[in-house]
mmCIF file of N, CA and C in Angstrom:
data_model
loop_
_atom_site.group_PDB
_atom_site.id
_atom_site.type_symbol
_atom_site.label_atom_id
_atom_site.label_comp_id
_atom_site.label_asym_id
_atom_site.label_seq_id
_atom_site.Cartn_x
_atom_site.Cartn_y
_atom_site.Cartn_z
ATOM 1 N N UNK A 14 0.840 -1.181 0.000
ATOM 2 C CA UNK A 14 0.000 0.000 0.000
ATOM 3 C C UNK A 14 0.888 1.248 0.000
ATOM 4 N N UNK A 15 0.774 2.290 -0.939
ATOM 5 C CA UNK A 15 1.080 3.085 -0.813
ATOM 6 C C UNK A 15 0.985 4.327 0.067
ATOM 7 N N UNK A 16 2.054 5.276 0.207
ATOM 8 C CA UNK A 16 1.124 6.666 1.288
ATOM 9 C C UNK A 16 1.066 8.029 0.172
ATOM 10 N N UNK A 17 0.865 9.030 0.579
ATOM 11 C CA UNK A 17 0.380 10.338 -0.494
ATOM 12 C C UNK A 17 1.860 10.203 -1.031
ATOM 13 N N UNK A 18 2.579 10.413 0.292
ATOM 14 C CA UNK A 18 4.140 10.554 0.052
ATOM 15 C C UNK A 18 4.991 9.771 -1.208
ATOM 16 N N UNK A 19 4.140 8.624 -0.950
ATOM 17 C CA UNK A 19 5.210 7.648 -2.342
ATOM 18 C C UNK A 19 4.528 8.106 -3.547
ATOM 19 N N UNK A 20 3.171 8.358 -3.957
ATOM 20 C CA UNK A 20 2.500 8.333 -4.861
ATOM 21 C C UNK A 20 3.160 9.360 -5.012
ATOM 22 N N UNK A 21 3.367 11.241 -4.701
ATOM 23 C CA UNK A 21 3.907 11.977 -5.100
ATOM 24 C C UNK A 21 4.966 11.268 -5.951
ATOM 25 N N UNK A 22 5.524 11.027 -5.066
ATOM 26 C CA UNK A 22 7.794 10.742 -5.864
ATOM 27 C C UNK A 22 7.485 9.432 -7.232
ATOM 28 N N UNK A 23 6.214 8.526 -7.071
ATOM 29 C CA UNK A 23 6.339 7.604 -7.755
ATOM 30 C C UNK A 23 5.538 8.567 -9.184
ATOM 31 N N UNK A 24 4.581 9.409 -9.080
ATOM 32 C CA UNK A 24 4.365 10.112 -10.278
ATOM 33 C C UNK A 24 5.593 11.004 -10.586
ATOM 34 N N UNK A 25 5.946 11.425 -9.954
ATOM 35 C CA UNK A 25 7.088 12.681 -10.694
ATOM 36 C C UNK A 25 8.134 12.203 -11.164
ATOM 37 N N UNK A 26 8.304 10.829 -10.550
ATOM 38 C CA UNK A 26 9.879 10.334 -11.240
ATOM 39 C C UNK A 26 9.520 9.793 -12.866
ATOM 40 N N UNK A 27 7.747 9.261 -12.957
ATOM 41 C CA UNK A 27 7.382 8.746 -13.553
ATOM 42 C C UNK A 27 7.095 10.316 -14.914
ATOM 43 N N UNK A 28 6.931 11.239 -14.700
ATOM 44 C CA UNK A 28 6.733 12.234 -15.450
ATOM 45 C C UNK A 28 8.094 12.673 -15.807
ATOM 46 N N UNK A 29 9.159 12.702 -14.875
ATOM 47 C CA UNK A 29 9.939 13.267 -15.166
ATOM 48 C C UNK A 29 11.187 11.922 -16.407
ATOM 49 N N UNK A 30 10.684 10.934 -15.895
ATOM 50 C CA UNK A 30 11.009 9.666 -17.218
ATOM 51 C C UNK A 30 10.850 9.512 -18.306
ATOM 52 N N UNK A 31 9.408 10.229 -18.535
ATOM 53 C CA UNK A 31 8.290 10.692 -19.750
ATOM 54 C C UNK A 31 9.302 11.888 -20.647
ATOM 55 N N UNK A 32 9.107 12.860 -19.666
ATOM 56 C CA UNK A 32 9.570 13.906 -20.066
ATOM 57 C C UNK A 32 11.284 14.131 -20.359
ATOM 58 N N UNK A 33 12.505 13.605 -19.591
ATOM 59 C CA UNK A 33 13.671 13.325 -19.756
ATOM 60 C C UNK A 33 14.100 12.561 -20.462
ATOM 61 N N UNK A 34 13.726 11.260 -19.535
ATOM 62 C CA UNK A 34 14.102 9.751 -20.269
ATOM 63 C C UNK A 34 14.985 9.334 -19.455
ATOM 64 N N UNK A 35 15.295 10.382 -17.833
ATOM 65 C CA UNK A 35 15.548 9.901 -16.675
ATOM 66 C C UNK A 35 15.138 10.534 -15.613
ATOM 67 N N UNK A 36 15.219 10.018 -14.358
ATOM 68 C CA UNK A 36 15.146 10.687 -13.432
ATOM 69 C C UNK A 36 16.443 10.699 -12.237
ATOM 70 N N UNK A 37 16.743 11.995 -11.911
ATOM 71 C CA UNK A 37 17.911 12.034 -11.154
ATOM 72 C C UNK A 37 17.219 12.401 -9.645
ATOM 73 N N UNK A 38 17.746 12.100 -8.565
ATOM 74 C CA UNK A 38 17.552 12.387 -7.400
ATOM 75 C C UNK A 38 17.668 14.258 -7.134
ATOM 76 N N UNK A 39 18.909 14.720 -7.970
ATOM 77 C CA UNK A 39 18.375 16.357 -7.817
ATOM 78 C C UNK A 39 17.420 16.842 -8.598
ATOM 79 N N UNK A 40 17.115 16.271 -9.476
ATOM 80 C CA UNK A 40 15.997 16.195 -10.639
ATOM 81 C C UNK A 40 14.479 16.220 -9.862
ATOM 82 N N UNK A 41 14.316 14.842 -8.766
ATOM 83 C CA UNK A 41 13.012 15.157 -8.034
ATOM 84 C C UNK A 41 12.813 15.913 -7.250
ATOM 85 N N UNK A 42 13.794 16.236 -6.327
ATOM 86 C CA UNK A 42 14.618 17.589 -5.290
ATOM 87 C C UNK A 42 13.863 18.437 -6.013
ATOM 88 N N UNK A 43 14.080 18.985 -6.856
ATOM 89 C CA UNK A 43 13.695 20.394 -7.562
ATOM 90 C C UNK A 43 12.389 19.927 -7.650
ATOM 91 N N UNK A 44 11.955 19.279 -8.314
ATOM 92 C CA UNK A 44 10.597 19.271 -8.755
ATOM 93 C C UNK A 44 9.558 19.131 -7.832
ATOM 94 N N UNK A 45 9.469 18.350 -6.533
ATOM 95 C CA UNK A 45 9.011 18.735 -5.486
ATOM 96 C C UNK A 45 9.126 19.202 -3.859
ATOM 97 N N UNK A 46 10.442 19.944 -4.784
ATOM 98 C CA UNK A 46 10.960 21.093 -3.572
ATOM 99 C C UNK A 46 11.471 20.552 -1.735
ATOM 100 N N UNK A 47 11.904 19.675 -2.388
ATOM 101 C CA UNK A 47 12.617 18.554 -0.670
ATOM 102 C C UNK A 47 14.402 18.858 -1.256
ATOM 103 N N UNK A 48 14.345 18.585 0.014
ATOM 104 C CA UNK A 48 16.173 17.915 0.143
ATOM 105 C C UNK A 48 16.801 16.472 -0.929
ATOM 106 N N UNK A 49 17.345 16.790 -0.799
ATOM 107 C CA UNK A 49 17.969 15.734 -2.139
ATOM 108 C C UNK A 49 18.085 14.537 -1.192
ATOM 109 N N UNK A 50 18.656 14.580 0.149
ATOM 110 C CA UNK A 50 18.761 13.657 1.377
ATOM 111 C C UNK A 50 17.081 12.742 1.630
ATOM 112 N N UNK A 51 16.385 13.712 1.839
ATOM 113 C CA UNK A 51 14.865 13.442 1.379
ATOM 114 C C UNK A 51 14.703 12.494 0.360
ATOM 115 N N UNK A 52 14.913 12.599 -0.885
ATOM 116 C CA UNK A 52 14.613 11.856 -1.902
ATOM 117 C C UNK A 52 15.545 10.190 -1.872
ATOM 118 N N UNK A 53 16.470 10.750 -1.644
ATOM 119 C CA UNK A 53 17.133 9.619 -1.475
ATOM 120 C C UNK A 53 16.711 8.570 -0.281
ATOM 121 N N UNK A 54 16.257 8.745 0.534
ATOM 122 C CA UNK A 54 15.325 7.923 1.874
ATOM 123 C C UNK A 54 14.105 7.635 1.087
ATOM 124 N N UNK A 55 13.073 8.209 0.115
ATOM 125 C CA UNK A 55 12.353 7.478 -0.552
ATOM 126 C C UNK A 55 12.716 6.611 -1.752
ATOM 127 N N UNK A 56 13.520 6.890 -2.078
ATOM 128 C CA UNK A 56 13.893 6.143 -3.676
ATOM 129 C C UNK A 56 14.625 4.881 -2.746
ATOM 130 N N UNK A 57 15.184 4.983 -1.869
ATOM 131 C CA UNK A 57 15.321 3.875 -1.344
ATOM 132 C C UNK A 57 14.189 2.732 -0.727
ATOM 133 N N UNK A 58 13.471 3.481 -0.246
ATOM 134 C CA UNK A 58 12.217 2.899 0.297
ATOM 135 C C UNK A 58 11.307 2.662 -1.300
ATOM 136 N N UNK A 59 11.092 2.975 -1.901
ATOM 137 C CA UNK A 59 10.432 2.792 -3.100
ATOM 138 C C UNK A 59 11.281 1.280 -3.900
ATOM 139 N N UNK A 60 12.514 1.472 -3.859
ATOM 140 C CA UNK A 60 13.706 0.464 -4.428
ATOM 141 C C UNK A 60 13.286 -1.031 -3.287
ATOM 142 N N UNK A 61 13.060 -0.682 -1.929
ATOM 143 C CA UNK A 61 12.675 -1.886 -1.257
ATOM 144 C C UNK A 61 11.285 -2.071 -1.334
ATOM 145 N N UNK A 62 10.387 -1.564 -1.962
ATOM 146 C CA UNK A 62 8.867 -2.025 -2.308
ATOM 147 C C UNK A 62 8.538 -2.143 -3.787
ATOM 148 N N UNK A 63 10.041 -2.426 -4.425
ATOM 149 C CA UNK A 63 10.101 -2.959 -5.636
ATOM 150 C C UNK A 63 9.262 -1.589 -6.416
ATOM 151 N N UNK A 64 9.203 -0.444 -6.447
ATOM 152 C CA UNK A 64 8.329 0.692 -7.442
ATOM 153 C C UNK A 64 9.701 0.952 -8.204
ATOM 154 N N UNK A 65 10.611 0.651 -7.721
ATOM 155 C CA UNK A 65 12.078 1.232 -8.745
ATOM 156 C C UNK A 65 12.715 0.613 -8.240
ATOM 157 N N UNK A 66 14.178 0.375 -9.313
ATOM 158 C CA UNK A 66 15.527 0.014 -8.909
ATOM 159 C C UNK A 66 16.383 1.193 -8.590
ATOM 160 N N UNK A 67 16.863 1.163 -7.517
ATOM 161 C CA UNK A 67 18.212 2.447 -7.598
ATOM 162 C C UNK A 67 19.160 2.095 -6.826
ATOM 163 N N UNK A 68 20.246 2.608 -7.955
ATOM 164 C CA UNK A 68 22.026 2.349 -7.666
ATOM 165 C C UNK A 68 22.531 3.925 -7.014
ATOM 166 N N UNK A 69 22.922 3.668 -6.512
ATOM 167 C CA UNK A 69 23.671 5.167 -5.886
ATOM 168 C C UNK A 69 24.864 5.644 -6.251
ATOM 169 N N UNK A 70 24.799 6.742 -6.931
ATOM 170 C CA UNK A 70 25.636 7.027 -8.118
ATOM 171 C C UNK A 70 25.032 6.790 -9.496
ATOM 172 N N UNK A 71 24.013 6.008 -9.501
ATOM 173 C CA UNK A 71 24.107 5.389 -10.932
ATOM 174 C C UNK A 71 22.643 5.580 -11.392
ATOM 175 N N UNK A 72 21.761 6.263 -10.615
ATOM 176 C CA UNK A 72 20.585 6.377 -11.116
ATOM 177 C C UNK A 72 19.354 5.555 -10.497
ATOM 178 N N UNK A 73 18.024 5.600 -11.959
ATOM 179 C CA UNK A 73 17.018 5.101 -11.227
ATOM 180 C C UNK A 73 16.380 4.588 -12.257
ATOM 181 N N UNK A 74 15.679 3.613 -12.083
ATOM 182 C CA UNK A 74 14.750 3.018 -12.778
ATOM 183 C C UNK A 74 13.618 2.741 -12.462
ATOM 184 N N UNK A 75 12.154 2.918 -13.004
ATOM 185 C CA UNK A 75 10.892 2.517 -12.441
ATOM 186 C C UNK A 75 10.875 0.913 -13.051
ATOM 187 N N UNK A 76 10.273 -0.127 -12.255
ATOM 188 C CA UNK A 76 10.041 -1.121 -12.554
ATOM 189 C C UNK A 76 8.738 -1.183 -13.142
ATOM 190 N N UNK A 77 8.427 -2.390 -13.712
ATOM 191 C CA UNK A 77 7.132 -2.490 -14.282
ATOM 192 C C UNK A 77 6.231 -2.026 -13.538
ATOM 193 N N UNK A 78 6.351 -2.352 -11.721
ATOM 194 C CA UNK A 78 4.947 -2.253 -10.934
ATOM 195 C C UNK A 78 5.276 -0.523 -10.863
ATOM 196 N N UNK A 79 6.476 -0.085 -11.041
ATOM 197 C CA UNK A 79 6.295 1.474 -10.898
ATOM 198 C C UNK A 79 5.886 2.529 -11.785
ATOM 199 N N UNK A 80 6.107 1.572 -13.190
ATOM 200 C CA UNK A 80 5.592 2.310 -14.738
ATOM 201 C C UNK A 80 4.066 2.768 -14.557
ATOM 202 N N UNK A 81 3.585 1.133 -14.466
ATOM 203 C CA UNK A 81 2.670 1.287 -13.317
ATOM 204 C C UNK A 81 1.357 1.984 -12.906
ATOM 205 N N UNK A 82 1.900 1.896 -11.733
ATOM 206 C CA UNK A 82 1.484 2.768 -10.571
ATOM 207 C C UNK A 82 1.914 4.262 -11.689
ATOM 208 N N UNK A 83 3.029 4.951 -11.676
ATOM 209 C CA UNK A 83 2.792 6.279 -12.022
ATOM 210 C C UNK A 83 2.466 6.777 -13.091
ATOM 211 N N UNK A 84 1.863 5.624 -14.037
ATOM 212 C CA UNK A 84 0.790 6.005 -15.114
ATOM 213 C C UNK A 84 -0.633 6.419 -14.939
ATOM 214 N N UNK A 85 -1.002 5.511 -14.023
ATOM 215 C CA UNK A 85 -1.789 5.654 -13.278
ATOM 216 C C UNK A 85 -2.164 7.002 -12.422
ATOM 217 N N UNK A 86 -1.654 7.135 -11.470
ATOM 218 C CA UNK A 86 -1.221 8.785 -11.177
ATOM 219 C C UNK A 86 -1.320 9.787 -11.585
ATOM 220 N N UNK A 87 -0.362 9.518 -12.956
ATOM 221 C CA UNK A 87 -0.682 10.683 -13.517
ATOM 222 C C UNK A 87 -2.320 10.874 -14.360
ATOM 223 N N UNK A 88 -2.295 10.068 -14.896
ATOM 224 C CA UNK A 88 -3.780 9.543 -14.961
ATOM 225 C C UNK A 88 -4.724 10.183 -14.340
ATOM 226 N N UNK A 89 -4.386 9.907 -13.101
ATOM 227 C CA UNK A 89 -5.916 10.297 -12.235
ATOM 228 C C UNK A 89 -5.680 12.126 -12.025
ATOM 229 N N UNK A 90 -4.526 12.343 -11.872
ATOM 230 C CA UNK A 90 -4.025 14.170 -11.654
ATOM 231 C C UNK A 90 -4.866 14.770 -12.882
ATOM 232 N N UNK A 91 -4.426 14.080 -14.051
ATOM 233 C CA UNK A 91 -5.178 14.804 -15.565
ATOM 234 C C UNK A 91 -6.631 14.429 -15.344
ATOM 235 N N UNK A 92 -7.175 13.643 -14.942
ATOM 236 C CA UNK A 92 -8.649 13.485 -15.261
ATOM 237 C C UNK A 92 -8.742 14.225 -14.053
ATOM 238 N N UNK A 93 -8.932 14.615 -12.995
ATOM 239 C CA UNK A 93 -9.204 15.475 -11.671
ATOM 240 C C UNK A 93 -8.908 16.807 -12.639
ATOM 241 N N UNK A 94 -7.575 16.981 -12.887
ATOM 242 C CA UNK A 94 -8.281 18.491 -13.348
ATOM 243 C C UNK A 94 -9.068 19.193 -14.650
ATOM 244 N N UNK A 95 -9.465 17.838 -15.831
ATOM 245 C CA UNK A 95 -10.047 17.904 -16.470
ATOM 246 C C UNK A 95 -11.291 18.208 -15.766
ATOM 247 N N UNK A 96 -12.154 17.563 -14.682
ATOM 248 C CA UNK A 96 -13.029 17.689 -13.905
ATOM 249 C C UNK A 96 -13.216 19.024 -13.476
ATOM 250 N N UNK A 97 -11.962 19.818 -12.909
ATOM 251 C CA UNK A 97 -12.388 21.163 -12.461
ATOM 252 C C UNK A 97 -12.322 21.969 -13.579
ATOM 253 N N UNK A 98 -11.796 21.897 -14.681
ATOM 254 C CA UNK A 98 -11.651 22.733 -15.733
ATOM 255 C C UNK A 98 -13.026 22.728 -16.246
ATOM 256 N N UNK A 99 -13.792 21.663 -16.347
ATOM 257 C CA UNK A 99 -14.975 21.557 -16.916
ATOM 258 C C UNK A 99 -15.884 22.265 -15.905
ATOM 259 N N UNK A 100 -15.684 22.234 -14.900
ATOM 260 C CA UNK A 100 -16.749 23.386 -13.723
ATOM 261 C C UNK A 100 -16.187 24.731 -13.868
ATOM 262 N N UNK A 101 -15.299 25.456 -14.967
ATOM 263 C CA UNK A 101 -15.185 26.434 -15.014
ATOM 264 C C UNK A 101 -14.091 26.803 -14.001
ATOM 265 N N UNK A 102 -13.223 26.113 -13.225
ATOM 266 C CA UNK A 102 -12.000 26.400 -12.415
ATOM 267 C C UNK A 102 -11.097 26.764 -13.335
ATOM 268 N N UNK A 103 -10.450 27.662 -13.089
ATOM 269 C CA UNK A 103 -9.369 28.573 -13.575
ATOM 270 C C UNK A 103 -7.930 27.428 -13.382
ATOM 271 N N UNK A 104 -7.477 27.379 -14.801
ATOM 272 C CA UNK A 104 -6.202 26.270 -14.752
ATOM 273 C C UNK A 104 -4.998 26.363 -13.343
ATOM 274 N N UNK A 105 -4.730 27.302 -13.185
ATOM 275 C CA UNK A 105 -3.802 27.530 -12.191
ATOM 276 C C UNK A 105 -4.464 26.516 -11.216
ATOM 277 N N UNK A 106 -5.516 27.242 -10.386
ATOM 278 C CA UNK A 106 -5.900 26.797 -9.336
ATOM 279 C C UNK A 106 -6.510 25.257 -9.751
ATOM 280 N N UNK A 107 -7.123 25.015 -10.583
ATOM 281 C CA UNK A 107 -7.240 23.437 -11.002
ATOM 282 C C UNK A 107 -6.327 22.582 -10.273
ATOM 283 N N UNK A 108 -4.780 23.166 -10.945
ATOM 284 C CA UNK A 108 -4.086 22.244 -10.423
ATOM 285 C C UNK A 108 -3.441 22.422 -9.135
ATOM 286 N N UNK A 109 -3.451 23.623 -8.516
ATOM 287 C CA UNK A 109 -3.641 23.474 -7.071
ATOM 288 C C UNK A 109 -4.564 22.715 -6.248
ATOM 289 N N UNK A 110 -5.754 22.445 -6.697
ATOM 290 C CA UNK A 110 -6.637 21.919 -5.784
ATOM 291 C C UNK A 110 -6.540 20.776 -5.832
ATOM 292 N N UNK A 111 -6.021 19.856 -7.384
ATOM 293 C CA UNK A 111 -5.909 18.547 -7.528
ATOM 294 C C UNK A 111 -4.974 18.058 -6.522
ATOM 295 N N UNK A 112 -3.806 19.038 -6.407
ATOM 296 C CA UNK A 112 -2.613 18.515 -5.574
ATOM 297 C C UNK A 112 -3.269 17.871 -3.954
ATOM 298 N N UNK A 113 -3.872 19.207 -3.279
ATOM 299 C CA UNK A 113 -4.970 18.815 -2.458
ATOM 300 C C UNK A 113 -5.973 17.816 -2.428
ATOM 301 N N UNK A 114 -6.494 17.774 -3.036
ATOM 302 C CA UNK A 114 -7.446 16.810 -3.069
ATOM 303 C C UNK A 114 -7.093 14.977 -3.529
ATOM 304 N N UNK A 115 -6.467 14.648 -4.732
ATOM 305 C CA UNK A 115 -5.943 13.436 -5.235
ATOM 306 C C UNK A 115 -5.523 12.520 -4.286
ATOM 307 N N UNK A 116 -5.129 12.773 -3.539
ATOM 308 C CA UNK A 116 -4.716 11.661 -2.351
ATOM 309 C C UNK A 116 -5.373 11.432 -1.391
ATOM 310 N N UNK A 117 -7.078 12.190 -1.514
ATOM 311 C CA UNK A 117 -8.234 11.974 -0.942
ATOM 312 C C UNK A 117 -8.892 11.113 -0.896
ATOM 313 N N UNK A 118 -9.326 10.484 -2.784
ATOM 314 C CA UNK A 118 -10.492 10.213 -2.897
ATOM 315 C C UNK A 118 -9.876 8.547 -3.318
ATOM 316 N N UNK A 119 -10.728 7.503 -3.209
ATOM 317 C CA UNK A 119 -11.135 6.220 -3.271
ATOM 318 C C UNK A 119 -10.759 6.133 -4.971
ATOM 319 N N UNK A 120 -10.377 4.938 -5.626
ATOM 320 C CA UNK A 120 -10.519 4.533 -6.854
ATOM 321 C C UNK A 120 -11.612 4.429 -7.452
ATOM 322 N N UNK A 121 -12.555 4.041 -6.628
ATOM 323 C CA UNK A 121 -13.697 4.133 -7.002
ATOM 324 C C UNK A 121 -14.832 5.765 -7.328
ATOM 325 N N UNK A 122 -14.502 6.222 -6.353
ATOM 326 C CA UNK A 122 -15.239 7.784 -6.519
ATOM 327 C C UNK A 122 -14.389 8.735 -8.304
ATOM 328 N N UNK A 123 -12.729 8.589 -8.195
ATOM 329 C CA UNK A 123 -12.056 8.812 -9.119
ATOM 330 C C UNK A 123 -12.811 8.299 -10.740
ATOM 331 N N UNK A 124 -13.055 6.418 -10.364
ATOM 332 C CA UNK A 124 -14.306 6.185 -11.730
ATOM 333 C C UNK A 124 -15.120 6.978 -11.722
ATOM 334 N N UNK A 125 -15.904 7.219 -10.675
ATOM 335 C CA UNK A 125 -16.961 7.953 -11.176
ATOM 336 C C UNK A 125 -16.679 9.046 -11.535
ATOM 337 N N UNK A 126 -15.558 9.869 -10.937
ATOM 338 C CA UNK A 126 -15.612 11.442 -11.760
ATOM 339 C C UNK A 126 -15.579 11.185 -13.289
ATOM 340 N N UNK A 127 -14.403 9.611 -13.371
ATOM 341 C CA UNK A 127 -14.147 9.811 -15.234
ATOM 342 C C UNK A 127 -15.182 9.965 -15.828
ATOM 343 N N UNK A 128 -16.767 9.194 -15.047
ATOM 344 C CA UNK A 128 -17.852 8.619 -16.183
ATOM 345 C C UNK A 128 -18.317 10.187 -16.294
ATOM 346 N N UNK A 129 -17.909 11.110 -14.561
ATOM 347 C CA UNK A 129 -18.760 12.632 -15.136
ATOM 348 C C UNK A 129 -17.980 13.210 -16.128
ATOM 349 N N UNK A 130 -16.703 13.399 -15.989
ATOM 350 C CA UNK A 130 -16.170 13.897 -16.923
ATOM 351 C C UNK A 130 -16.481 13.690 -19.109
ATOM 352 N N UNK A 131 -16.399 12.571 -18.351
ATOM 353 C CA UNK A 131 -16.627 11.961 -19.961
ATOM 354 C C UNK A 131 -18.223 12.053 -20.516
ATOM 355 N N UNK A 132 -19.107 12.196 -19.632
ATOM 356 C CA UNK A 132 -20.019 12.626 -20.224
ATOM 357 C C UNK A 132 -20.650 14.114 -20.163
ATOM 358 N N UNK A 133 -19.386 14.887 -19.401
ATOM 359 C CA UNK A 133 -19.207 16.953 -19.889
ATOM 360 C C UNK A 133 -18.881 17.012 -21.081
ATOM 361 N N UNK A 134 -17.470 16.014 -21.214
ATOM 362 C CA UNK A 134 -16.999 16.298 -22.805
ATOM 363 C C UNK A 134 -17.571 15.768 -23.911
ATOM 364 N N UNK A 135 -18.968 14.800 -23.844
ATOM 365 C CA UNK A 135 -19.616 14.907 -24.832
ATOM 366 C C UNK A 135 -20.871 15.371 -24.959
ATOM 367 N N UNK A 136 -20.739 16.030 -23.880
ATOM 368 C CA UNK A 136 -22.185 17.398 -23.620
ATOM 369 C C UNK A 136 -21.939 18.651 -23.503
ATOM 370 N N UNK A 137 -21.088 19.260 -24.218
ATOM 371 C CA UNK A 137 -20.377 20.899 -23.586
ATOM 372 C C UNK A 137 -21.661 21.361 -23.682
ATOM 373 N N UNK A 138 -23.116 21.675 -23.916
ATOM 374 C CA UNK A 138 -23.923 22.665 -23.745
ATOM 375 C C UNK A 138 -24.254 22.589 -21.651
ATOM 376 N N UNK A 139 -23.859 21.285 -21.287
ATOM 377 C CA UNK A 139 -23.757 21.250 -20.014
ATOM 378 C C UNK A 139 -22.948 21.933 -19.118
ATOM 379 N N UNK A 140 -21.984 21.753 -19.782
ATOM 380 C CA UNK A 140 -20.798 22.365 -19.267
ATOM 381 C C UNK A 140 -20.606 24.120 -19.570
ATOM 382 N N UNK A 141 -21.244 24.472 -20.650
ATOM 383 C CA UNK A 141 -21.150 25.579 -20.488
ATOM 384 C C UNK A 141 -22.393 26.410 -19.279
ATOM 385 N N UNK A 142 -23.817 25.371 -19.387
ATOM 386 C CA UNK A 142 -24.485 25.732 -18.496
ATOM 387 C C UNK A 142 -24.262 26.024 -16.925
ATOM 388 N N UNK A 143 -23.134 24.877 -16.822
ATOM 389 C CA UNK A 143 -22.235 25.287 -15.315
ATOM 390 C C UNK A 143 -22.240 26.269 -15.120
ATOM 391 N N UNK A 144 -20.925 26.353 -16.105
ATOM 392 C CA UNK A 144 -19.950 27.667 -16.375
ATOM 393 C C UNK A 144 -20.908 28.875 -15.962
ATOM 394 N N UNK A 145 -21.519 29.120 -16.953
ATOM 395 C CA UNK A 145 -22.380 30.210 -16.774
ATOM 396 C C UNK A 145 -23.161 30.543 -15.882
ATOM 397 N N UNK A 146 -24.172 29.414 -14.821
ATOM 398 C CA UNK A 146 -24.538 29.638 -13.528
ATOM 399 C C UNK A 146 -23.709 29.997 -12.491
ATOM 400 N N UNK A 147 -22.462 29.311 -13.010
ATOM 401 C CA UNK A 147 -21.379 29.706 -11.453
ATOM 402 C C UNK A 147 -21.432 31.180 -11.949
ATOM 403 N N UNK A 148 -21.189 31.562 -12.910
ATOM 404 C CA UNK A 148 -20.383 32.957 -12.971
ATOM 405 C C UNK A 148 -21.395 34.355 -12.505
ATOM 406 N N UNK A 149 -22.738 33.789 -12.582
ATOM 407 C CA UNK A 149 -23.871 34.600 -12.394
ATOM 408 C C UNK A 149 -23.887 34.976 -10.760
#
């Protein structure tokens, strides 16, 4: 079982893999603003719950169960703020609130936002009806 804590480091290493084609320990440091000492106590702990391999000095690797898991993740971050974008939330704060909120909700409640989501985006006269009541 995971905690908020791993899911953070296991999506960002996983974005930042996407996006690089590695991930370095000062690499996650920066990206979610910890100690590099920090990261290294999870990538270790992540390396003993099998989400990655890591050599010290030598890098990191997500394993299959970590590809994973932080596909997933990221997954659920994009559909959460597809969700607030469609209620007319202003992108910035979208993804502020996702940060907040994502490590809240059940797998199950997350399905259900997809099925709302997915049926805003093939109803925008709904979605604009939101829109437009909130703003009133």
């Amino acid at each position: 079982m995971t905690t908020p804590s791993m899911e953070d480091y296991i999506e960002q290493i996983y974005l930042l893999i996407e996006q690089k084609g590695y991930a370095r320990v000062s690499d996650i440091a920066d990206s979610l603003n910890v100690h590099p000492s920090s990261v290294t106590k999870m990538v270790q702990k992540l390396d003993k719950d099998a989400y990655l391999i890591y050599e010290k000095y030598r890098g990191l690797i997500l394993t299959p169960q970590g590809k994973k898991m932080g596909k997933k993740l990221v997954e659920r971050h994009a559909l959460l703020e597809r969700f607030l974008l469609n209620l007319g939330v202003d992108k910035d704060q979208a993804y502020k609130d996702v940060e907040g909120i994502e490590h809240h909700l059940s797998w199950d409640s997350i399905n259900a936002i997809g099925n709302l989501v997915t049926y805003l985006e093939n109803h925008p006269d709904v979605t604009t009806a939101i829109i437009n009541k909130e703003t009133k």
